[in-house]
CSV table of C-alpha atoms in Angstrom, one decimal:
chain,number,residue,atom,x,y,z
O,1,MET,CA,21.1,1.9,22.8
O,2,THR,CA,21.7,4.5,20.1
O,3,ARG,CA,21.5,3.2,16.6
O,4,ARG,CA,24.6,3.6,14.4
O,5,ILE,CA,24.2,4.1,10.7
O,6,LEU,CA,26.4,4.9,7.8
O,7,VAL,CA,25.4,7.5,5.2
O,8,VAL,CA,27.2,7.3,1.9
O,9,ASP,CA,26.9,10.0,-0.8
O,10,ASP,CA,29.5,11.8,-2.9
O,11,ASP,CA,27.5,15.1,-2.6
O,12,ASP,CA,28.5,17.0,0.5
O,13,ALA,CA,25.1,18.7,0.8
O,14,ILE,CA,23.1,15.4,0.9
O,15,ARG,CA,25.6,13.8,3.3
O,16,GLU,CA,25.4,16.8,5.6
O,17,ILE,CA,21.6,17.2,5.7
O,18,ALA,CA,21.1,13.4,6.1
O,19,THR,CA,23.7,13.4,9.0
O,20,VAL,CA,22.0,16.4,10.7
O,21,THR,CA,18.5,15.2,10.4
O,22,LEU,CA,19.1,11.5,11.2
O,23,SER,CA,21.1,12.6,14.3
O,24,VAL,CA,18.7,15.3,15.5
O,25,VAL,CA,15.4,13.8,14.5
O,26,GLY,CA,16.3,10.1,14.6
O,27,GLY,CA,18.7,10.4,17.5
O,28,TRP,CA,21.1,8.1,15.7
O,29,ASP,CA,24.8,8.0,15.7
O,30,VAL,CA,25.7,8.8,12.1
O,31,LEU,CA,28.9,7.8,10.3
O,32,THR,CA,29.6,9.1,6.8
O,33,ALA,CA,31.5,8.1,3.7
O,34,SER,CA,31.9,10.1,0.4
O,35,SER,CA,32.5,7.1,-1.9
O,36,GLY,CA,31.7,3.4,-2.2
O,37,THR,CA,35.2,2.4,-1.5
O,38,GLU,CA,35.3,4.4,1.8
O,39,ALA,CA,31.9,3.0,2.7
O,40,VAL,CA,33.1,-0.6,2.4
O,41,THR,CA,36.1,0.2,4.6
O,42,ARG,CA,34.0,2.0,7.2
O,43,ALA,CA,31.3,-0.6,7.3
O,44,GLY,CA,33.9,-3.3,7.8
O,45,ALA,CA,35.7,-1.4,10.6
O,46,GLU,CA,32.7,0.1,12.4
O,47,ARG,CA,29.9,-2.3,11.8
O,48,PRO,CA,26.9,0.1,11.4
O,49,GLU,CA,23.4,-1.3,11.9
O,50,ALA,CA,22.4,0.0,8.5
O,51,VAL,CA,23.7,1.8,5.5
O,52,LEU,CA,22.0,4.6,3.5
O,53,LEU,CA,23.7,4.5,0.2
O,54,ASP,CA,23.5,6.7,-2.9
O,55,VAL,CA,23.2,4.8,-6.2
O,56,MET,CA,25.0,7.1,-8.6
O,57,MET,CA,28.5,7.9,-7.4
O,58,PRO,CA,31.8,8.2,-9.4
O,59,GLY,CA,34.0,5.2,-9.1
O,60,LEU,CA,32.4,2.4,-7.1
O,61,ASP,CA,28.6,3.1,-7.4
O,62,GLY,CA,25.8,2.1,-5.1
O,63,PRO,CA,25.1,-1.4,-6.6
O,64,GLY,CA,28.8,-2.1,-6.8
O,65,THR,CA,29.2,-1.1,-3.1
O,66,VAL,CA,26.3,-3.4,-2.2
O,67,GLU,CA,28.1,-6.2,-4.0
O,68,ARG,CA,31.3,-5.6,-2.0
O,69,LEU,CA,29.4,-5.5,1.3
O,70,GLN,CA,27.7,-8.8,0.4
O,71,ALA,CA,31.1,-10.3,-0.5
O,72,HIS,CA,32.5,-9.9,3.0
O,73,GLU,CA,31.3,-12.0,6.0
O,74,ALA,CA,31.6,-9.0,8.3
O,75,THR,CA,29.3,-6.7,6.4
O,76,ARG,CA,27.0,-9.2,4.6
O,77,HIS,CA,24.3,-8.9,7.3
O,78,ILE,CA,24.2,-5.1,7.3
O,79,PRO,CA,20.9,-3.9,5.7
O,80,VAL,CA,21.2,-1.3,2.9
O,81,ILE,CA,18.8,1.4,1.9
O,82,LEU,CA,19.5,2.9,-1.5
O,83,LEU,CA,19.0,6.6,-2.3
O,84,THR,CA,18.4,7.5,-5.9
O,85,ALA,CA,17.1,10.2,-8.2
O,86,LYS,CA,16.3,7.6,-10.8
O,87,VAL,CA,12.6,8.0,-11.6
O,88,GLN,CA,11.9,4.9,-13.7
O,89,PRO,CA,10.0,2.3,-11.6
O,90,SER,CA,11.8,-0.5,-13.4
O,91,GLU,CA,15.1,0.9,-12.2
O,92,ARG,CA,14.0,1.3,-8.6
O,93,GLU,CA,12.5,-2.3,-8.6
O,94,ARG,CA,15.8,-3.6,-9.9
O,95,PHE,CA,17.7,-1.8,-7.1
O,96,ALA,CA,15.2,-3.0,-4.5
O,97,THR,CA,15.8,-6.7,-5.4
O,98,LEU,CA,19.6,-6.6,-4.9
O,99,PRO,CA,20.8,-8.9,-2.1
O,100,GLY,CA,21.0,-7.0,1.2
O,101,VAL,CA,18.9,-4.1,0.0
O,102,LEU,CA,15.8,-3.5,2.1
O,103,GLY,CA,14.4,-0.6,0.2
O,104,VAL,CA,14.8,2.5,-2.0
O,105,ILE,CA,14.3,6.1,-1.0
O,106,ALA,CA,13.8,8.6,-3.8
O,107,LYS,CA,15.7,11.8,-4.2
O,108,PRO,CA,14.7,14.5,-3.6
O,109,PHE,CA,13.6,13.5,-0.1
O,110,ASP,CA,12.1,15.4,2.8
O,111,PRO,CA,14.9,15.7,5.3
O,112,MET,CA,12.6,15.9,8.3
O,113,THR,CA,11.0,12.6,7.5
O,114,LEU,CA,14.1,10.7,6.4
O,115,ALA,CA,14.5,9.0,9.8
O,116,ASP,CA,10.9,7.8,9.7
O,117,GLN,CA,11.2,6.4,6.2
O,118,MET,CA,14.4,4.6,7.1
O,119,SER,CA,12.9,3.2,10.3
O,120,ASP,CA,9.9,1.9,8.4
O,121,LEU,CA,12.1,0.2,5.8
O,122,LEU,CA,14.3,-1.3,8.5
O,123,GLY,CA,11.5,-2.3,10.7
O,124,TRP,CA,12.9,-0.2,13.6
O,125,THR,CA,10.3,1.0,16.1
O,126,SER,CA,11.1,4.0,18.3
W,1,MET,CA,33.0,23.1,4.2
W,2,PRO,CA,34.0,26.2,6.1
W,3,ASP,CA,34.3,25.7,9.9
W,4,ASP,CA,33.7,29.3,10.8
W,5,LEU,CA,30.0,29.2,9.9
W,6,PRO,CA,27.3,28.8,12.6
W,7,GLY,CA,26.4,25.2,12.9
W,8,ALA,CA,29.4,24.0,10.9
W,9,SER,CA,29.3,20.2,11.1
W,10,PRO,CA,31.8,18.1,13.0
W,11,PRO,CA,33.0,14.9,11.5
W,12,ASP,CA,30.1,12.4,11.4
W,13,GLY,CA,27.1,13.1,13.6
W,14,ALA,CA,28.6,13.3,17.0
W,15,GLY,CA,27.0,15.8,19.3
W,16,TYR,CA,24.0,16.7,17.1
W,17,GLY,CA,21.6,14.9,19.4
W,18,ALA,CA,22.2,17.3,22.2
W,19,VAL,CA,21.1,20.5,20.5
W,20,ASP,CA,18.0,22.4,21.7
W,21,ASP,CA,15.3,23.9,19.4
W,22,ALA,CA,17.2,27.1,18.8
W,23,GLY,CA,20.4,25.2,18.1
W,24,ARG,CA,18.6,22.9,15.7
W,25,GLU,CA,17.2,25.9,13.7
W,26,ALA,CA,20.6,27.5,13.5
W,27,LEU,CA,22.1,24.2,12.4
W,28,LEU,CA,19.5,23.6,9.7
W,29,ALA,CA,19.9,27.2,8.5
W,30,ALA,CA,23.6,26.7,8.1
W,31,VAL,CA,23.2,23.4,6.3
W,32,PHE,CA,20.7,24.9,3.9
W,33,PHE,CA,23.0,27.9,3.3
W,34,ARG,CA,25.9,25.6,2.4
W,35,ALA,CA,23.6,23.5,0.2
W,36,ARG,CA,22.4,26.5,-1.8
W,37,ARG,CA,26.1,27.4,-2.4
W,38,ASN,CA,26.7,23.8,-3.5
W,39,VAL,CA,23.8,24.1,-6.0
W,40,ALA,CA,25.1,27.5,-7.3
W,41,ARG,CA,28.5,26.0,-7.7
W,42,ARG,CA,27.2,23.0,-9.7
W,43,ILE,CA,25.2,25.3,-11.9
W,44,SER,CA,28.2,27.5,-12.6
W,45,VAL,CA,30.1,24.4,-13.7
W,46,LEU,CA,27.2,23.6,-16.1
W,47,VAL,CA,27.1,27.2,-17.4
W,48,ALA,CA,30.8,26.9,-18.3
W,49,MET,CA,30.2,23.7,-20.1
W,50,THR,CA,27.2,24.8,-22.2
W,51,ASP,CA,26.4,27.6,-24.7
W,52,PRO,CA,22.8,28.4,-25.6
W,53,ARG,CA,23.9,30.1,-28.8
W,54,ALA,CA,25.7,27.1,-30.1
W,55,ASP,CA,24.2,24.5,-32.4
W,56,GLY,CA,25.0,20.8,-32.7
W,57,ALA,CA,26.0,18.2,-30.1
W,58,LEU,CA,28.1,18.5,-27.0
W,59,PRO,CA,31.2,16.4,-27.1
W,60,ALA,CA,30.6,13.0,-25.5
W,61,THR,CA,32.7,13.6,-22.5
W,62,ALA,CA,31.2,17.0,-21.8
W,63,ARG,CA,27.7,15.5,-22.2
W,64,ASP,CA,28.4,12.7,-19.8
W,65,ALA,CA,29.9,15.1,-17.2
W,66,ALA,CA,26.9,17.5,-17.6
W,67,ARG,CA,24.5,14.6,-17.2
W,68,ARG,CA,26.1,13.6,-14.0
W,69,GLU,CA,26.0,17.1,-12.7
W,70,ALA,CA,22.3,17.3,-13.7
W,71,HIS,CA,21.6,14.1,-12.0
W,72,THR,CA,23.2,15.3,-8.7
W,73,LEU,CA,21.3,18.5,-8.9
W,74,ILE,CA,17.9,16.7,-9.1
W,75,GLY,CA,18.5,15.3,-5.7
W,76,THR,CA,20.3,18.2,-4.1
W,77,ALA,CA,18.1,21.1,-5.4
W,78,GLY,CA,14.9,19.2,-4.7
W,79,THR,CA,15.9,18.1,-1.2
W,80,PHE,CA,16.7,21.8,-0.3
W,81,GLY,CA,13.4,23.1,-1.7
W,82,LEU,CA,14.7,24.5,-5.0
W,83,ASP,CA,11.9,22.8,-6.9
W,84,VAL,CA,12.2,24.7,-10.2
W,85,ILE,CA,15.9,24.0,-10.4
W,86,CYS,CA,15.2,20.3,-9.6
W,87,GLU,CA,12.7,20.1,-12.5
W,88,LEU,CA,15.0,21.9,-14.9
W,89,ALA,CA,17.8,19.5,-13.9
W,90,ARG,CA,15.5,16.5,-14.5
W,91,GLU,CA,14.8,17.9,-18.1
W,92,LEU,CA,18.5,18.5,-18.6
W,93,GLU,CA,19.3,15.0,-17.7
W,94,GLN,CA,16.8,13.7,-20.2
W,95,VAL,CA,18.1,16.0,-22.9
W,96,LEU,CA,21.6,14.7,-22.3
W,97,ARG,CA,20.7,11.0,-22.0
W,98,HIS,CA,21.0,10.4,-25.8
W,99,ASP,CA,23.2,12.0,-28.4
W,100,THR,CA,20.6,13.7,-30.6
W,101,GLY,CA,23.2,15.8,-32.3
W,102,GLN,CA,21.2,18.9,-31.3
W,103,ASP,CA,21.6,18.9,-27.5
W,104,ARG,CA,23.9,21.8,-27.1
W,105,ARG,CA,21.4,24.7,-27.5
W,106,ARG,CA,18.7,23.1,-25.4
W,107,ALA,CA,21.2,22.2,-22.6
W,108,GLY,CA,22.5,25.8,-22.6
W,109,GLN,CA,19.0,27.2,-22.4
W,110,LEU,CA,18.1,24.9,-19.5
W,111,VAL,CA,21.3,25.7,-17.6
W,112,ARG,CA,20.7,29.5,-17.9
W,113,GLN,CA,17.1,29.0,-16.6
W,114,MET,CA,18.6,27.1,-13.6
W,115,ALA,CA,21.0,30.0,-12.9
W,116,ALA,CA,18.1,32.5,-13.1
W,117,ALA,CA,16.1,30.4,-10.7
W,118,LEU,CA,18.7,30.5,-8.0
W,119,PRO,CA,17.4,32.3,-4.9
W,120,PRO,CA,19.0,35.6,-4.0
W,121,GLY,CA,22.2,35.1,-2.0
W,122,ALA,CA,22.7,31.5,-3.1
W,123,ASP,CA,26.3,32.3,-4.0
W,124,GLY,CA,26.7,34.9,-1.2
W,125,ASP,CA,28.8,34.7,1.9
W,126,GLN,CA,26.5,34.8,4.9
W,127,PRO,CA,24.1,32.2,6.2
W,128,GLY,CA,20.5,32.9,5.8
W,129,LYS,CA,17.2,31.1,6.5
W,130,PRO,CA,16.6,27.7,4.9
W,131,ALA,CA,15.8,27.9,1.2
W,132,VAL,CA,12.2,27.7,0.3
W,133,ASP,CA,10.4,26.8,-2.9
W,134,ASP,CA,11.7,29.1,-5.7
W,135,ALA,CA,8.6,28.6,-7.8
C-alpha cells in the first residue's frame, strides 16, 4: 500500500522539491500544506502516516503545529519529522525531544536522499 | 507557480510516481528552475531592504523581516545547489540576530554578494538544467 505523508513548508520551492522527490523516489502519496494551521486541518481530515514539518514558519510555527497535532486524538499518533535550518545542536536536540517528533532533518538537504532519511527516522523499510 | 512550464506540478503529488526517467529529469529541471527564481526573488526583496552605503542599524522590523528571509534562503539556496548564497545567507542571519547598531552596512554588503552569486538566468523566463554549485 502506498504511504501517505504530509509535507508542510511555507516556502514554495521546498514544498515542491520535497513533493516531487518523495513521490518519484519514495513512491509515496504526498499531501502538502503551506502553513501550520493548514497542516493541522489536513492532518485531521486526511490522516497521513507521517508529517514532514518546517520549524520556522510565519504564524503557527513547527513546534506550535506539533503541539496542536498532539492535542487532538485524531492526529496525536501521527509521527512528525521536523525540517530546520537551525544549526545549533542544542536547538535541534530540543526539537527532537518534542512529543510526537521522531527526528530532525537539517536544511539544506539532499532532495534525492530525503525519502531514505525519512524512512530511516520512521523505521519504514522498503 | 506558472502552469505553462514543463513539469508544472499538480496539486499534491498525484501522478508523479508514473513518470519515466526522461519525465523525471524534465520535472526536476522545471522544479530547479522555479526554485532559482524563488531565490532570486527573495534576494531582490533583501536588496530593497538594505543599503551597503548606509551606516547604523536597520530598524527592528526590517531587521526581523530580513532575518526571516535570510533563514529561508539558507534552506532553499542550499537545497538547490546554490552553496555560496546559502553560506552568505547564513552569515546574514547571524549579522541580523542581534542589534549591534552597525548591521546595515554589513547586511547590505552580504546581500549584494548574494545577488552577484546568482547563476545566469536565475531571474530569466525559460526553464534550464538544474542549478549546480555556484562556487
